[in-house]
PDB file of C-alpha atoms in Angstrom:
ATOM      1  CA  MET Q  51       7.785 -13.612  11.536  1.00 40.00           C
ATOM      2  CA  ALA Q  52       6.909 -16.925   9.985  1.00 41.00           C
ATOM      3  CA  SER Q  53       4.349 -17.042   7.217  1.00 44.00           C
ATOM      4  CA  THR Q  54       3.139 -19.587   4.743  1.00 42.00           C
ATOM      5  CA  SER Q  55       3.233 -18.874   1.048  1.00 44.00           C
ATOM      6  CA  PRO Q  56       1.190 -20.500  -1.702  1.00 46.00           C
ATOM      7  CA  ASN Q  57       4.369 -20.506  -3.775  1.00 47.00           C
ATOM      8  CA  SER Q  58       7.762 -22.071  -3.284  1.00 49.00           C
ATOM      9  CA  GLN Q  59      11.228 -21.847  -4.759  1.00 50.00           C
ATOM     10  CA  SER Q  60      10.238 -24.639  -7.135  1.00 54.00           C
ATOM     11  CA  ASP Q  61       8.196 -21.932  -8.877  1.00 72.00           C
ATOM     12  CA  GLY Q  62      11.403 -19.968  -9.530  1.00 88.00           C
ATOM     13  CA  ARG Q  63      13.097 -17.234  -7.594  1.00 96.00           C
ATOM     14  CA  LEU Q  64      11.062 -14.504  -5.904  1.00 98.00           C
ATOM     15  CA  ALA Q  65      11.905 -10.839  -6.470  1.00 98.00           C
ATOM     16  CA  ILE Q  66      10.630  -7.708  -4.755  1.00 98.00           C
ATOM     17  CA  ILE Q  67      10.225  -4.357  -6.474  1.00 96.00           C
ATOM     18  CA  ALA Q  68      10.755  -2.112  -3.460  1.00 97.00           C
ATOM     19  CA  GLY Q  69       9.373   1.386  -3.066  1.00 94.00           C
ATOM     20  CA  TYR Q  70       9.552   3.518   0.070  1.00 93.00           C
ATOM     21  CA  GLY Q  71       8.398   2.483   3.528  1.00 93.00           C
ATOM     22  CA  GLN Q  72       8.624  -0.575   5.760  1.00 94.00           C
ATOM     23  CA  LEU Q  73       6.462  -3.009   3.781  1.00 95.00           C
ATOM     24  CA  PRO Q  74       9.081  -4.122   1.197  1.00 96.00           C
ATOM     25  CA  PHE Q  75      11.526  -4.983   3.977  1.00 96.00           C
ATOM     26  CA  ASP Q  76       8.875  -6.896   5.940  1.00 95.00           C
ATOM     27  CA  VAL Q  77       8.029  -8.850   2.791  1.00 96.00           C
ATOM     28  CA  ALA Q  78      11.698  -9.672   2.236  1.00 97.00           C
ATOM     29  CA  LEU Q  79      12.179 -10.873   5.824  1.00 95.00           C
ATOM     30  CA  ALA Q  80       9.019 -12.994   5.685  1.00 94.00           C
ATOM     31  CA  ALA Q  81      10.163 -14.490   2.387  1.00 95.00           C
ATOM     32  CA  LYS Q  82      13.474 -15.473   3.970  1.00 95.00           C
ATOM     33  CA  ASP Q  83      11.601 -17.043   6.890  1.00 94.00           C
ATOM     34  CA  ILE Q  84       9.848 -19.445   4.523  1.00 92.00           C
ATOM     35  CA  GLY Q  85      13.034 -20.409   2.727  1.00 95.00           C
ATOM     36  CA  GLU Q  86      13.014 -17.966  -0.176  1.00 95.00           C
ATOM     37  CA  ASN Q  87      16.082 -16.119  -1.420  1.00 96.00           C
ATOM     38  CA  PRO Q  88      14.449 -12.844  -2.516  1.00 97.00           C
ATOM     39  CA  PHE Q  89      16.162 -10.564  -4.989  1.00 98.00           C
ATOM     40  CA  VAL Q  90      15.376  -6.876  -4.479  1.00 98.00           C
ATOM     41  CA  PHE Q  91      14.862  -4.265  -7.196  1.00 98.00           C
ATOM     42  CA  LYS Q  92      15.348  -0.968  -5.328  1.00 97.00           C
ATOM     43  CA  LEU Q  93      13.312   1.733  -7.044  1.00 93.00           C
ATOM     44  CA  VAL Q  94      15.592   4.716  -7.663  1.00 91.00           C
ATOM     45  CA  GLY Q  95      14.563   7.680  -5.532  1.00 91.00           C
ATOM     46  CA  GLU Q  96      12.004   5.601  -3.610  1.00 93.00           C
ATOM     47  CA  ALA Q  97      13.499   2.631  -1.738  1.00 95.00           C
ATOM     48  CA  ASP Q  98      14.588   3.900   1.682  1.00 95.00           C
ATOM     49  CA  GLN Q  99      15.366   0.780   3.717  1.00 96.00           C
ATOM     50  CA  ASN Q 100      18.781  -0.654   4.617  1.00 96.00           C
ATOM     51  CA  TRP Q 101      19.031  -3.693   2.356  1.00 97.00           C
ATOM     52  CA  ASP Q 102      22.270  -5.101   3.766  1.00 96.00           C
ATOM     53  CA  GLY Q 103      22.058  -8.884   3.712  1.00 95.00           C
ATOM     54  CA  PHE Q 104      19.942  -8.994   0.568  1.00 98.00           C
ATOM     55  CA  GLU Q 105      20.996  -9.247  -3.062  1.00 98.00           C
ATOM     56  CA  THR Q 106      19.843  -6.028  -4.714  1.00 98.00           C
ATOM     57  CA  THR Q 107      20.064  -3.824  -7.761  1.00 98.00           C
ATOM     58  CA  ALA Q 108      18.931  -0.274  -8.473  1.00 97.00           C
ATOM     59  CA  PHE Q 109      15.921  -0.154 -10.771  1.00 94.00           C
ATOM     60  CA  GLN Q 110      14.612   2.891 -12.616  1.00 88.00           C
ATOM     61  CA  VAL Q 111      10.849   2.616 -12.856  1.00 80.00           C
ATOM     62  CA  GLY Q 112       9.920   1.952 -16.469  1.00 77.00           C
ATOM     63  CA  ASP Q 113      13.221   0.334 -17.455  1.00 85.00           C
ATOM     64  CA  PHE Q 114      11.695  -2.952 -18.591  1.00 84.00           C
ATOM     65  CA  SER Q 115      14.675  -3.779 -20.770  1.00 86.00           C
ATOM     66  CA  TYR Q 116      16.883  -3.959 -17.667  1.00 90.00           C
ATOM     67  CA  LEU Q 117      14.127  -5.745 -15.721  1.00 91.00           C
ATOM     68  CA  LYS Q 118      13.897  -8.458 -18.390  1.00 90.00           C
ATOM     69  CA  GLN Q 119      17.669  -8.863 -18.375  1.00 93.00           C
ATOM     70  CA  GLN Q 120      17.740  -9.377 -14.599  1.00 95.00           C
ATOM     71  CA  ILE Q 121      14.721 -11.688 -14.626  1.00 95.00           C
ATOM     72  CA  THR Q 122      16.409 -13.965 -17.162  1.00 93.00           C
ATOM     73  CA  GLN Q 123      19.840 -13.832 -15.532  1.00 95.00           C
ATOM     74  CA  ARG Q 124      18.549 -14.606 -12.030  1.00 96.00           C
ATOM     75  CA  CYS Q 125      15.822 -17.111 -12.985  1.00 96.00           C
ATOM     76  CA  ILE Q 126      13.110 -14.953 -11.428  1.00 97.00           C
ATOM     77  CA  LYS Q 127       9.574 -16.247 -11.905  1.00 96.00           C
ATOM     78  CA  ARG Q 128       7.590 -14.363  -9.241  1.00 97.00           C
ATOM     79  CA  ILE Q 129       7.599 -10.660  -8.354  1.00 97.00           C
ATOM     80  CA  VAL Q 130       6.054  -8.781  -5.437  1.00 97.00           C
ATOM     81  CA  MET Q 131       5.429  -5.045  -5.736  1.00 95.00           C
ATOM     82  CA  ALA Q 132       5.682  -3.479  -2.282  1.00 95.00           C
ATOM     83  CA  GLY Q 133       6.083   0.013  -0.872  1.00 92.00           C
ATOM     84  CA  GLY Q 134       5.121   3.477  -1.960  1.00 88.00           C
ATOM     85  CA  VAL Q 135       6.001   5.448  -5.076  1.00 83.00           C
ATOM     86  CA  LYS Q 136       5.993   9.233  -4.741  1.00 78.00           C
ATOM     87  CA  LYS Q 137       6.568  10.121  -8.386  1.00 69.00           C
ATOM     88  CA  ARG Q 138       4.588   8.808 -11.335  1.00 59.00           C
ATOM     89  CA  PRO Q 139       6.759   7.509 -14.205  1.00 57.00           C
ATOM     90  CA  GLN Q 140       7.304   9.759 -17.178  1.00 55.00           C
ATOM     91  CA  ILE Q 141       7.017   8.431 -20.712  1.00 53.00           C
ATOM     92  CA  SER Q 142      10.693   9.307 -21.271  1.00 53.00           C
ATOM     93  CA  GLN Q 143      11.616   6.797 -18.523  1.00 56.00           C
ATOM     94  CA  VAL Q 144      10.008   3.823 -20.257  1.00 58.00           C
ATOM     95  CA  ARG Q 145      12.575   1.554 -21.884  1.00 58.00           C
ATOM     96  CA  PRO Q 146      10.678  -1.397 -23.320  1.00 55.00           C
ATOM     97  CA  SER Q 147      11.942  -4.908 -23.721  1.00 55.00           C
ATOM     98  CA  LEU Q 148      11.026  -6.908 -26.825  1.00 53.00           C
ATOM     99  CA  ASN Q 149       8.280  -8.543 -24.757  1.00 58.00           C
ATOM    100  CA  THR Q 150       6.588  -5.223 -24.024  1.00 60.00           C
ATOM    101  CA  ILE Q 151       6.744  -3.409 -27.367  1.00 57.00           C
ATOM    102  CA  LEU Q 152       3.451  -4.742 -28.735  1.00 56.00           C
ATOM    103  CA  ALA Q 153       1.552  -4.160 -25.486  1.00 57.00           C
ATOM    104  CA  LEU Q 154       3.205  -0.815 -24.808  1.00 59.00           C
ATOM    105  CA  PRO Q 155       0.891   1.726 -26.515  1.00 62.00           C
ATOM    106  CA  SER Q 156      -2.293   0.761 -24.656  1.00 62.00           C
ATOM    107  CA  ILE Q 157      -0.506   0.267 -21.341  1.00 61.00           C
ATOM    108  CA  ILE Q 158       1.367   3.564 -21.606  1.00 61.00           C
ATOM    109  CA  ARG Q 159      -1.973   5.361 -21.816  1.00 62.00           C
ATOM    110  CA  LYS Q 160      -2.972   3.750 -18.514  1.00 59.00           C
ATOM    111  CA  ILE Q 161       0.321   4.620 -16.866  1.00 58.00           C
ATOM    112  CA  ILE Q 162       0.412   8.238 -17.990  1.00 58.00           C
ATOM    113  CA  SER Q 163      -3.234   9.311 -17.777  1.00 57.00           C
ATOM    114  CA  GLY Q 164      -5.015   6.923 -15.409  1.00 59.00           C
ATOM    115  CA  GLY Q 165      -5.361   6.989 -11.635  1.00 66.00           C
ATOM    116  CA  ASP Q 166      -3.097   5.053  -9.282  1.00 73.00           C
ATOM    117  CA  ASP Q 167      -4.963   1.773  -9.719  1.00 77.00           C
ATOM    118  CA  ALA Q 168      -4.862   2.069 -13.509  1.00 73.00           C
ATOM    119  CA  LEU Q 169      -1.142   2.854 -13.246  1.00 74.00           C
ATOM    120  CA  LEU Q 170      -0.501  -0.240 -11.146  1.00 82.00           C
ATOM    121  CA  ARG Q 171      -2.557  -2.481 -13.418  1.00 82.00           C
ATOM    122  CA  GLY Q 172      -0.560  -1.269 -16.404  1.00 78.00           C
ATOM    123  CA  PHE Q 173       2.710  -1.805 -14.559  1.00 82.00           C
ATOM    124  CA  ILE Q 174       1.645  -5.339 -13.593  1.00 88.00           C
ATOM    125  CA  GLU Q 175       0.790  -6.129 -17.228  1.00 83.00           C
ATOM    126  CA  LEU Q 176       4.234  -4.967 -18.324  1.00 82.00           C
ATOM    127  CA  ILE Q 177       5.967  -7.039 -15.633  1.00 87.00           C
ATOM    128  CA  GLU Q 178       3.997 -10.153 -16.533  1.00 89.00           C
ATOM    129  CA  ALA Q 179       4.898  -9.595 -20.200  1.00 83.00           C
ATOM    130  CA  GLN Q 180       8.460 -10.441 -19.092  1.00 84.00           C
ATOM    131  CA  GLY Q 181       7.323 -13.973 -18.199  1.00 85.00           C
ATOM    132  CA  CYS Q 182       6.880 -13.427 -14.454  1.00 92.00           C
ATOM    133  CA  LYS Q 183       3.877 -13.856 -12.219  1.00 96.00           C
ATOM    134  CA  VAL Q 184       3.072 -10.874 -10.007  1.00 96.00           C
ATOM    135  CA  VAL Q 185       1.954 -11.997  -6.545  1.00 96.00           C
ATOM    136  CA  GLY Q 186       0.486  -9.868  -3.783  1.00 96.00           C
ATOM    137  CA  ALA Q 187       2.464  -8.862  -0.703  1.00 96.00           C
ATOM    138  CA  HIS Q 188      -0.444 -10.207   1.365  1.00 96.00           C
ATOM    139  CA  GLU Q 189       0.419 -13.687   0.082  1.00 94.00           C
ATOM    140  CA  ILE Q 190       3.887 -13.385   1.635  1.00 94.00           C
ATOM    141  CA  VAL Q 191       3.040 -11.469   4.828  1.00 94.00           C
ATOM    142  CA  PRO Q 192      -0.561 -12.407   5.742  1.00 96.00           C
ATOM    143  CA  ASP Q 193       0.263 -11.781   9.414  1.00 94.00           C
ATOM    144  CA  LEU Q 194       0.324  -8.030   8.706  1.00 95.00           C
ATOM    145  CA  LEU Q 195      -3.290  -7.919   7.495  1.00 97.00           C
ATOM    146  CA  ALA Q 196      -5.904  -6.325   9.738  1.00 98.00           C
ATOM    147  CA  ASP Q 197      -8.236  -8.772  11.470  1.00 96.00           C
ATOM    148  CA  ILE Q 198     -11.985  -8.308  11.813  1.00 97.00           C
ATOM    149  CA  GLY Q 199     -12.933  -6.527  15.020  1.00 98.00           C
ATOM    150  CA  THR Q 200     -11.172  -4.362  17.575  1.00 98.00           C
ATOM    151  CA  ILE Q 201      -7.381  -4.397  17.381  1.00 98.00           C
ATOM    152  CA  GLY Q 202      -5.938  -3.099  20.633  1.00 97.00           C
ATOM    153  CA  THR Q 203      -7.370  -1.850  23.926  1.00 98.00           C
ATOM    154  CA  HIS Q 204      -9.804   0.851  22.839  1.00 98.00           C
ATOM    155  CA  SER Q 205     -13.138   0.291  21.098  1.00 98.00           C
ATOM    156  CA  ALA Q 206     -15.282   2.452  18.839  1.00 98.00           C
ATOM    157  CA  ASP Q 207     -18.265   3.987  20.618  1.00 98.00           C
ATOM    158  CA  LYS Q 208     -21.685   4.655  19.107  1.00 97.00           C
ATOM    159  CA  THR Q 209     -20.659   8.062  17.738  1.00 97.00           C
ATOM    160  CA  ALA Q 210     -17.484   6.666  16.155  1.00 98.00           C
ATOM    161  CA  LYS Q 211     -19.430   3.834  14.518  1.00 97.00           C
ATOM    162  CA  SER Q 212     -21.824   6.364  13.029  1.00 97.00           C
ATOM    163  CA  ASP Q 213     -18.901   8.387  11.623  1.00 98.00           C
ATOM    164  CA  MET Q 214     -17.338   5.156  10.399  1.00 98.00           C
ATOM    165  CA  LYS Q 215     -20.317   4.311   8.186  1.00 97.00           C
ATOM    166  CA  VAL Q 216     -20.260   7.766   6.612  1.00 98.00           C
ATOM    167  CA  ALA Q 217     -16.516   7.616   6.003  1.00 98.00           C
ATOM    168  CA  ILE Q 218     -16.636   4.081   4.532  1.00 98.00           C
ATOM    169  CA  GLU Q 219     -19.272   5.161   2.032  1.00 97.00           C
ATOM    170  CA  ALA Q 220     -17.168   8.185   1.081  1.00 98.00           C
ATOM    171  CA  ALA Q 221     -13.955   6.149   0.784  1.00 98.00           C
ATOM    172  CA  LEU Q 222     -15.620   3.608  -1.508  1.00 97.00           C
ATOM    173  CA  LYS Q 223     -17.071   6.318  -3.753  1.00 97.00           C
ATOM    174  CA  LEU Q 224     -13.648   7.965  -3.879  1.00 96.00           C
ATOM    175  CA  GLY Q 225     -12.144   4.623  -4.807  1.00 94.00           C
ATOM    176  CA  GLU Q 226     -14.628   4.141  -7.635  1.00 94.00           C
ATOM    177  CA  LEU Q 227     -13.078   7.239  -9.210  1.00 91.00           C
ATOM    178  CA  ASP Q 228      -9.568   5.772  -8.686  1.00 88.00           C
ATOM    179  CA  ILE Q 229      -8.510   8.800  -6.635  1.00 90.00           C
ATOM    180  CA  GLY Q 230      -7.715   7.576  -3.124  1.00 93.00           C
ATOM    181  CA  GLN Q 231      -8.484   5.061  -0.401  1.00 96.00           C
ATOM    182  CA  ALA Q 232      -9.186   7.148   2.696  1.00 98.00           C
ATOM    183  CA  ALA Q 233     -11.761   9.512   4.138  1.00 98.00           C
ATOM    184  CA  VAL Q 234     -12.348  11.283   7.445  1.00 98.00           C
ATOM    185  CA  ALA Q 235     -15.780  11.900   8.929  1.00 98.00           C
ATOM    186  CA  VAL Q 236     -16.502  14.079  11.953  1.00 98.00           C
ATOM    187  CA  SER Q 237     -19.939  14.408  13.544  1.00 97.00           C
ATOM    188  CA  GLY Q 238     -21.607  12.542  10.670  1.00 96.00           C
ATOM    189  CA  ARG Q 239     -20.007  14.698   7.971  1.00 97.00           C
ATOM    190  CA  VAL Q 240     -17.170  13.940   5.569  1.00 98.00           C
ATOM    191  CA  VAL Q 241     -14.463  16.537   6.205  1.00 98.00           C
ATOM    192  CA  ALA Q 242     -11.514  15.191   4.180  1.00 98.00           C
ATOM    193  CA  LEU Q 243     -10.832  12.883   1.236  1.00 98.00           C
ATOM    194  CA  GLU Q 244      -7.445  11.458   0.318  1.00 97.00           C
ATOM    195  CA  GLY Q 245      -5.884  12.688  -2.904  1.00 90.00           C
ATOM    196  CA  LEU Q 246      -2.416  12.494  -4.389  1.00 85.00           C
ATOM    197  CA  GLU Q 247      -0.897  13.874  -1.178  1.00 89.00           C
ATOM    198  CA  GLY Q 248      -1.504  10.639   0.776  1.00 91.00           C
ATOM    199  CA  THR Q 249      -3.043   9.810   4.125  1.00 96.00           C
ATOM    200  CA  ASP Q 250      -0.639  11.634   6.440  1.00 95.00           C
ATOM    201  CA  ALA Q 251      -0.948  14.885   4.509  1.00 95.00           C
ATOM    202  CA  MET Q 252      -4.738  14.528   4.518  1.00 98.00           C
ATOM    203  CA  LEU Q 253      -4.669  14.119   8.289  1.00 98.00           C
ATOM    204  CA  SER Q 254      -2.507  17.239   8.540  1.00 97.00           C
ATOM    205  CA  ARG Q 255      -5.281  19.111   6.714  1.00 97.00           C
ATOM    206  CA  VAL Q 256      -7.791  17.833   9.272  1.00 98.00           C
ATOM    207  CA  GLU Q 257      -5.452  18.985  12.044  1.00 97.00           C
ATOM    208  CA  GLY Q 258      -5.378  22.436  10.438  1.00 97.00           C
ATOM    209  CA  LEU Q 259      -9.168  22.552  10.202  1.00 97.00           C
ATOM    210  CA  ARG Q 260      -9.432  21.688  13.878  1.00 96.00           C
ATOM    211  CA  LYS Q 261      -6.925  24.347  14.907  1.00 95.00           C
ATOM    212  CA  ALA Q 262      -8.824  26.889  12.812  1.00 96.00           C
ATOM    213  CA  GLY Q 263     -12.070  26.050  14.604  1.00 95.00           C
ATOM    214  CA  ARG Q 264     -13.690  24.664  11.445  1.00 96.00           C
ATOM    215  CA  LEU Q 265     -14.672  21.368  13.129  1.00 95.00           C
ATOM    216  CA  PRO Q 266     -17.266  20.940  15.924  1.00 91.00           C
ATOM    217  CA  ASN Q 267     -15.895  21.326  19.436  1.00 87.00           C
ATOM    218  CA  GLY Q 268     -15.706  18.047  21.336  1.00 91.00           C
ATOM    219  CA  LYS Q 269     -16.353  15.913  18.233  1.00 96.00           C
ATOM    220  CA  LYS Q 270     -13.488  13.611  17.367  1.00 97.00           C
ATOM    221  CA  GLY Q 271     -14.194  11.722  14.142  1.00 98.00           C
ATOM    222  CA  VAL Q 272     -12.843   8.664  12.353  1.00 98.00           C
ATOM    223  CA  LEU Q 273     -10.319   7.861   9.617  1.00 98.00           C
ATOM    224  CA  VAL Q 274     -11.299   5.054   7.220  1.00 98.00           C
ATOM    225  CA  LYS Q 275      -8.885   3.330   4.805  1.00 98.00           C
ATOM    226  CA  PHE Q 276     -10.469   0.832   2.404  1.00 98.00           C
ATOM    227  CA  CYS Q 277      -9.440  -0.813  -0.867  1.00 96.00           C
ATOM    228  CA  LYS Q 278     -10.820   0.746  -4.012  1.00 94.00           C
ATOM    229  CA  PRO Q 279     -13.841  -1.260  -5.234  1.00 93.00           C
ATOM    230  CA  LYS Q 280     -12.012  -2.607  -8.297  1.00 88.00           C
ATOM    231  CA  GLN Q 281      -8.512  -2.569  -6.840  1.00 90.00           C
ATOM    232  CA  ASP Q 282      -6.005  -5.210  -7.816  1.00 90.00           C
ATOM    233  CA  MET Q 283      -5.010  -6.910  -4.553  1.00 93.00           C
ATOM    234  CA  ARG Q 284      -1.475  -7.398  -5.826  1.00 93.00           C
ATOM    235  CA  ALA Q 285      -0.445  -3.798  -5.215  1.00 89.00           C
ATOM    236  CA  ASP Q 286      -1.033  -0.760  -3.007  1.00 91.00           C
ATOM    237  CA  LEU Q 287      -3.245  -2.216  -0.285  1.00 95.00           C
ATOM    238  CA  PRO Q 288      -4.265   0.349   2.388  1.00 96.00           C
ATOM    239  CA  THR Q 289      -1.532   0.623   5.010  1.00 96.00           C
ATOM    240  CA  ILE Q 290      -1.042   2.228   8.406  1.00 97.00           C
ATOM    241  CA  GLY Q 291       1.834   2.369  10.869  1.00 96.00           C
ATOM    242  CA  PRO Q 292       2.823   4.226  14.055  1.00 97.00           C
ATOM    243  CA  GLU Q 293       3.113   7.514  12.155  1.00 97.00           C
ATOM    244  CA  THR Q 294      -0.496   7.201  11.021  1.00 98.00           C
ATOM    245  CA  ILE Q 295      -1.575   6.891  14.647  1.00 98.00           C
ATOM    246  CA  GLU Q 296       0.388  10.004  15.595  1.00 98.00           C
ATOM    247  CA  HIS Q 297      -1.129  12.005  12.728  1.00 98.00           C
ATOM    248  CA  ALA Q 298      -4.626  10.807  13.642  1.00 98.00           C
ATOM    249  CA  LYS Q 299      -4.041  11.826  17.241  1.00 98.00           C
ATOM    250  CA  ARG Q 300      -2.919  15.325  16.220  1.00 98.00           C
ATOM    251  CA  ALA Q 301      -5.993  15.552  14.007  1.00 98.00           C
ATOM    252  CA  GLY Q 302      -8.124  14.905  17.082  1.00 98.00           C
ATOM    253  CA  LEU Q 303      -9.636  11.653  15.815  1.00 98.00           C
ATOM    254  CA  ALA Q 304     -11.098   8.849  17.915  1.00 98.00           C
ATOM    255  CA  GLY Q 305      -9.687   6.047  15.815  1.00 98.00           C
ATOM    256  CA  ILE Q 306      -8.951   4.308  12.525  1.00 98.00           C
ATOM    257  CA  VAL Q 307     -11.034   1.794  10.575  1.00 98.00           C
ATOM    258  CA  LEU Q 308      -9.324  -0.551   8.095  1.00 98.00           C
ATOM    259  CA  GLU Q 309     -10.785  -3.018   5.644  1.00 98.00           C
ATOM    260  CA  ALA Q 310     -10.315  -6.386   7.328  1.00 98.00           C
ATOM    261  CA  GLY Q 311      -8.193  -8.862   5.392  1.00 97.00           C
ATOM    262  CA  LYS Q 312      -7.253  -6.224   2.798  1.00 97.00           C
ATOM    263  CA  SER Q 313      -5.192  -3.666   4.776  1.00 98.00           C
ATOM    264  CA  PHE Q 314      -1.714  -3.804   6.277  1.00 97.00           C
ATOM    265  CA  ILE Q 315      -0.688  -2.788   9.787  1.00 97.00           C
ATOM    266  CA  LEU Q 316       3.076  -2.214   9.652  1.00 95.00           C
ATOM    267  CA  HIS Q 317       5.212  -2.446  12.809  1.00 94.00           C
ATOM    268  CA  ARG Q 318       2.094  -4.146  14.157  1.00 95.00           C
ATOM    269  CA  ASP Q 319       3.067  -4.333  17.838  1.00 96.00           C
ATOM    270  CA  LYS Q 320       4.384  -0.767  17.905  1.00 97.00           C
ATOM    271  CA  THR Q 321       1.370   0.567  16.005  1.00 98.00           C
ATOM    272  CA  ILE Q 322      -1.095  -1.079  18.413  1.00 98.00           C
ATOM    273  CA  LYS Q 323       0.869   0.055  21.471  1.00 98.00           C
ATOM    274  CA  THR Q 324       0.956   3.611  20.124  1.00 98.00           C
ATOM    275  CA  ALA Q 325      -2.801   3.558  19.556  1.00 98.00           C
ATOM    276  CA  ASP Q 326      -3.383   2.190  23.055  1.00 98.00           C
ATOM    277  CA  LYS Q 327      -1.151   4.873  24.555  1.00 98.00           C
ATOM    278  CA  GLU Q 328      -2.795   7.696  22.605  1.00 98.00           C
ATOM    279  CA  GLY Q 329      -6.326   6.492  23.343  1.00 98.00           C
ATOM    280  CA  LEU Q 330      -7.234   5.663  19.722  1.00 98.00           C
ATOM    281  CA  PHE Q 331      -9.047   2.557  18.541  1.00 98.00           C
ATOM    282  CA  ILE Q 332      -8.123   0.456  15.516  1.00 98.00           C
ATOM    283  CA  LEU Q 333     -10.954  -1.524  13.986  1.00 98.00           C
ATOM    284  CA  GLY Q 334     -10.986  -4.044  11.174  1.00 98.00           C
ATOM    285  CA  ALA Q 335     -14.307  -3.894   9.335  1.00 97.00           C
ATOM    286  CA  GLU Q 336     -15.970  -5.315   6.251  1.00 94.00           C
ATOM    287  CA  ARG Q 337     -17.706  -3.292   3.546  1.00 89.00           C
ATOM    288  CA  ASP Q 338     -21.221  -4.330   4.485  1.00 83.00           C
ATOM    289  CA  VAL Q 339     -21.069  -2.338   7.716  1.00 71.00           C
ATOM    290  CA  ALA Q 340     -21.614   0.777   5.611  1.00 57.00           C
TER     291      ALA Q 340
END
């Protein structure tokens, strides 16, 4: 996949802080395609890709002393944060560098007590205190962003569009509280909101509700994943992949709505083919449709 980046190696070496999932690897491949030589910080207990062919090191989240050492040694000037993190950092894991000591008290409060977006903002501040610029994964892999309109063979019908508006409104209100990015609406009613468990687990709850007869017979519903209203675009953009399609199918949904230009579709071809096969639509939408 060839992409264009607003940065170049003249801006210093690019590094990737890699969590779990496919996105960090896709970012690394795209970076190579545009002539970068990305260095990968594999988050301990999170990074789950095969990084053969890339220069890597294990990185314990919160170890900013080691991060600063590596940044200086490898002339790193830009960092991309990509992939999921299942466990929030504990205060005992934070090892500050000299650059972070003064900023640490206020940022630690964000990391320990805030929601996910507050956590990521605090983490970004600490990284940039090392003298690096944090760039968004969407700047490296823009081809993975959802387009506006129908993506695939199937389209949303009138009922699905009605559910979509309800779910978008719910997802945005949820995001204002810095809790989650996703909501499910069935028959004009919000039936599930994403919490700490993540999207797939939320969809499993919807599947359970359907099996228990708690949802209207013959009514499918829609999953919406949108950015939080004040979300920093440099981290944790809404993401789906083939597994999301399978979970949505088991939950009995008609399709998935993503925020256009601000959401990733991983394994894009496979994800679209899976949706086409399972009879689900994928739609890229803007906020004003709500």
